[in-house]
Short mmCIF file of C-alpha atoms and ligand atoms in Angstrom, two decimals:
data_model
loop_
_atom_site.label_atom_id
_atom_site.label_comp_id
_atom_site.label_asym_id
_atom_site.label_seq_id
_atom_site.Cartn_x
_atom_site.Cartn_y
_atom_site.Cartn_z
CA MET A 1 95.66 84.13 88.85
CA GLN A 2 95.13 87.79 88.00
CA THR A 3 97.56 90.57 87.12
CA SER A 4 96.90 94.19 88.09
CA LEU A 5 98.49 97.26 86.54
CA ILE A 6 99.89 99.38 89.35
CA ILE A 7 101.46 102.83 88.98
CA LEU A 8 103.47 104.50 91.74
CA LYS A 9 102.60 108.08 90.86
CA PRO A 10 105.02 111.06 90.81
CA ASP A 11 104.28 111.99 94.45
CA ALA A 12 105.29 108.50 95.61
CA ILE A 13 108.61 108.65 93.75
CA GLN A 14 109.35 112.28 94.70
CA ARG A 15 108.58 111.57 98.37
CA GLY A 16 110.90 108.56 98.39
CA LEU A 17 108.07 106.14 99.20
CA ALA A 18 108.50 103.72 96.28
CA GLY A 19 110.27 101.10 98.39
CA GLN A 20 107.76 101.22 101.24
CA ILE A 21 104.79 101.07 98.88
CA LEU A 22 106.24 98.23 96.82
CA GLN A 23 106.90 96.38 100.06
CA ARG A 24 103.15 96.50 100.84
CA PHE A 25 102.45 94.43 97.72
CA GLU A 26 105.44 92.11 98.21
CA ARG A 27 104.80 91.32 101.86
CA LYS A 28 101.17 90.50 101.07
CA GLY A 29 102.44 87.62 98.94
CA LEU A 30 101.87 89.14 95.52
CA ARG A 31 104.44 88.61 92.77
CA ILE A 32 106.11 91.44 90.81
CA ALA A 33 105.67 90.35 87.19
CA ALA A 34 107.09 93.53 85.61
CA ALA A 35 108.44 96.94 86.65
CA LYS A 36 109.82 100.08 85.04
CA LEU A 37 110.55 103.70 85.94
CA MET A 38 109.53 106.19 83.29
CA LEU A 39 108.50 109.75 82.51
CA VAL A 40 105.04 109.32 81.00
CA PRO A 41 104.38 110.84 77.57
CA ARG A 42 101.23 113.00 77.59
CA GLU A 43 99.44 110.81 74.99
CA GLN A 44 100.09 107.74 77.14
CA ALA A 45 98.60 109.44 80.22
CA GLU A 46 95.57 110.52 78.17
CA LYS A 47 95.00 106.94 76.96
CA HIS A 48 95.38 105.55 80.47
CA TYR A 49 92.89 108.03 81.97
CA ALA A 50 90.55 108.21 78.93
CA GLU A 51 87.48 107.35 81.09
CA HIS A 52 88.01 110.60 83.04
CA HIS A 53 88.22 112.88 79.98
CA GLY A 54 86.03 115.96 80.51
CA LYS A 55 85.87 115.70 84.30
CA PRO A 56 86.88 118.80 86.35
CA PHE A 57 90.05 117.13 87.66
CA TYR A 58 91.15 115.67 84.29
CA ASP A 59 93.65 118.35 83.15
CA GLY A 60 95.24 118.49 86.59
CA LEU A 61 95.48 114.71 86.67
CA ILE A 62 97.24 114.54 83.29
CA ASN A 63 99.62 117.35 84.31
CA PHE A 64 100.36 115.55 87.57
CA VAL A 65 101.12 112.09 86.17
CA THR A 66 103.34 113.53 83.44
CA SER A 67 105.20 115.95 85.78
CA SER A 68 107.87 113.57 87.09
CA PRO A 69 108.77 109.86 86.71
CA VAL A 70 106.43 107.08 87.79
CA MET A 71 107.07 103.40 88.51
CA VAL A 72 104.82 101.11 86.49
CA LEU A 73 104.28 97.60 87.83
CA ALA A 74 102.45 94.42 86.94
CA ILE A 75 101.45 92.71 90.18
CA GLN A 76 100.22 89.12 90.13
CA GLY A 77 98.39 86.82 92.49
CA LEU A 78 95.09 85.11 93.24
CA GLU A 79 92.35 87.77 92.90
CA ALA A 80 95.17 90.32 92.62
CA ILE A 81 92.97 93.08 91.17
CA THR A 82 90.68 93.27 94.22
CA VAL A 83 93.51 92.53 96.65
CA CYS A 84 95.55 95.46 95.25
CA ARG A 85 92.57 97.85 95.37
CA THR A 86 92.01 96.87 99.01
CA LEU A 87 95.68 97.47 99.84
CA ILE A 88 95.55 100.85 98.07
CA GLY A 89 92.42 102.17 99.83
CA ALA A 90 89.88 104.88 99.00
CA THR A 91 90.70 107.55 96.39
CA ASN A 92 91.12 110.42 98.88
CA GLY A 93 93.97 109.88 101.33
CA ARG A 94 92.15 111.85 104.03
CA LYS A 95 89.23 109.41 103.87
CA ALA A 96 91.16 106.19 103.19
CA ASP A 97 91.32 103.69 106.06
CA PRO A 98 94.48 103.50 108.15
CA GLY A 99 96.43 100.42 107.10
CA THR A 100 95.88 101.14 103.41
CA ILE A 101 98.61 102.77 101.31
CA ARG A 102 96.62 105.97 100.76
CA GLY A 103 95.37 105.93 104.35
CA ASP A 104 98.88 105.63 105.76
CA PHE A 105 100.85 107.87 103.39
CA GLY A 106 98.46 110.37 101.79
CA MET A 107 96.56 113.57 102.58
CA SER A 108 95.26 114.31 99.07
CA GLY A 109 92.51 113.26 96.67
CA GLY A 110 94.60 113.96 93.57
CA PHE A 111 98.13 113.23 94.77
CA ASN A 112 97.16 109.80 96.05
CA LEU A 113 100.39 107.90 95.44
CA VAL A 114 99.22 104.87 93.51
CA HIS A 115 96.99 103.66 90.70
CA GLY A 116 95.52 100.17 90.61
CA SER A 117 93.33 98.54 87.94
CA ASP A 118 89.67 98.50 89.03
CA SER A 119 88.41 95.42 87.09
CA GLU A 120 89.58 92.54 84.91
CA ALA A 121 88.67 94.51 81.78
CA SER A 122 90.64 97.57 82.99
CA ALA A 123 93.62 95.43 83.95
CA GLU A 124 93.70 93.80 80.50
CA ARG A 125 93.49 97.18 78.75
CA GLU A 126 96.04 98.87 81.03
CA LEU A 127 98.59 96.02 80.94
CA ALA A 128 98.52 96.15 77.12
CA LEU A 129 98.96 99.93 77.26
CA TRP A 130 102.01 99.89 79.57
CA PHE A 131 103.82 96.62 78.89
CA THR A 132 104.75 94.51 75.89
CA ASP A 133 104.15 90.76 76.22
CA ASN A 134 107.86 90.04 76.63
CA GLU A 135 108.18 92.51 79.52
CA LEU A 136 105.71 90.46 81.59
CA THR A 137 107.68 87.71 83.33
CA ASP A 138 106.20 84.37 84.37
CA THR A 139 109.07 82.62 86.15
CA PRO A 140 107.51 80.66 89.05
CA ARG A 141 108.57 81.42 92.64
CA THR A 142 109.13 78.46 94.97
CA ILE A 143 107.64 80.54 97.81
CA GLU A 144 104.14 80.35 96.25
CA GLN A 145 103.62 76.95 97.93
CA TRP A 146 103.79 78.79 101.29
CA VAL A 147 101.67 81.74 100.17
CA TYR A 148 98.66 79.71 98.96
CA ASP A 149 96.90 76.80 100.64
CA PRO A 150 96.23 74.35 97.77
CA SER A 151 92.89 73.34 99.34
CA ASP A 152 91.74 76.98 99.17
CA LEU A 153 92.51 77.91 95.53
P1 LIG B 201 90.97 105.66 91.77
O1 LIG B 201 92.42 105.99 91.45
O2 LIG B 201 90.77 105.47 93.25
O3 LIG B 201 90.42 104.54 90.94
P2 LIG B 201 89.38 107.46 90.09
O4 LIG B 201 88.05 107.96 90.48
O5 LIG B 201 89.48 106.42 89.03
O6 LIG B 201 90.13 106.98 91.44
O7 LIG B 201 90.25 108.73 89.64
C1 LIG B 201 91.49 108.56 89.00
C2 LIG B 201 92.46 109.51 89.62
O8 LIG B 201 92.05 110.85 89.38
C3 LIG B 201 92.57 109.42 91.14
O9 LIG B 201 93.42 108.37 91.59
C4 LIG B 201 93.09 110.78 91.51
O10 LIG B 201 94.50 110.88 91.27
C5 LIG B 201 92.37 111.66 90.49
N1 LIG B 201 91.12 112.20 91.06
C6 LIG B 201 89.94 111.54 91.19
N2 LIG B 201 89.00 112.33 91.74
C7 LIG B 201 89.60 113.50 91.98
C8 LIG B 201 89.15 114.75 92.53
O11 LIG B 201 88.00 114.90 92.95
N3 LIG B 201 90.07 115.76 92.62
C9 LIG B 201 91.36 115.62 92.17
N4 LIG B 201 91.82 114.48 91.63
C10 LIG B 201 90.96 113.43 91.53
MG1 LIG B 202 90.06 104.45 88.85
#
């Protein structure tokens, strides 16, 4: 099992798309392990996007993610990190495939609705940055036995 750190960015919340986007992850069979709505402190945004420091879009990105509340989620499932990135689609909404979140809801490269961890190392770092251990739930769901084929784990 993997857990991915997902952020529904300010454009998703302002456009009233949080429910529809969250449904994409839920209907896939992934489990919501944690969730919170928050206005992101600037230092938190800078830590989260540290790898992009110095890039041309960095200042705009930090201004954007701190401009209005976001929904932060921990999403869990088998190979959840790759599965979430596939559901999210390419960075630019105009280039993202139809059927992906960005491909279906977005027209922008910056305002692209959702963040998803891009590797196990990123997920570990980002989960620790956004959630305390006791905010991450682990209560089993009985439905998992119909989501996963035990012979295929
Ligand atoms: P990702 O979110 O698909 O992993 P990254 O390259 O990690 O994309 O970039 C992080 C975020 O920075 C993007 O989701 C997007 O909001 C923003 N961003 C990336 N490239 C550009 C750009 O060329 N112009 C404006 N914003 C960008
Ligand atoms: Mg990235």
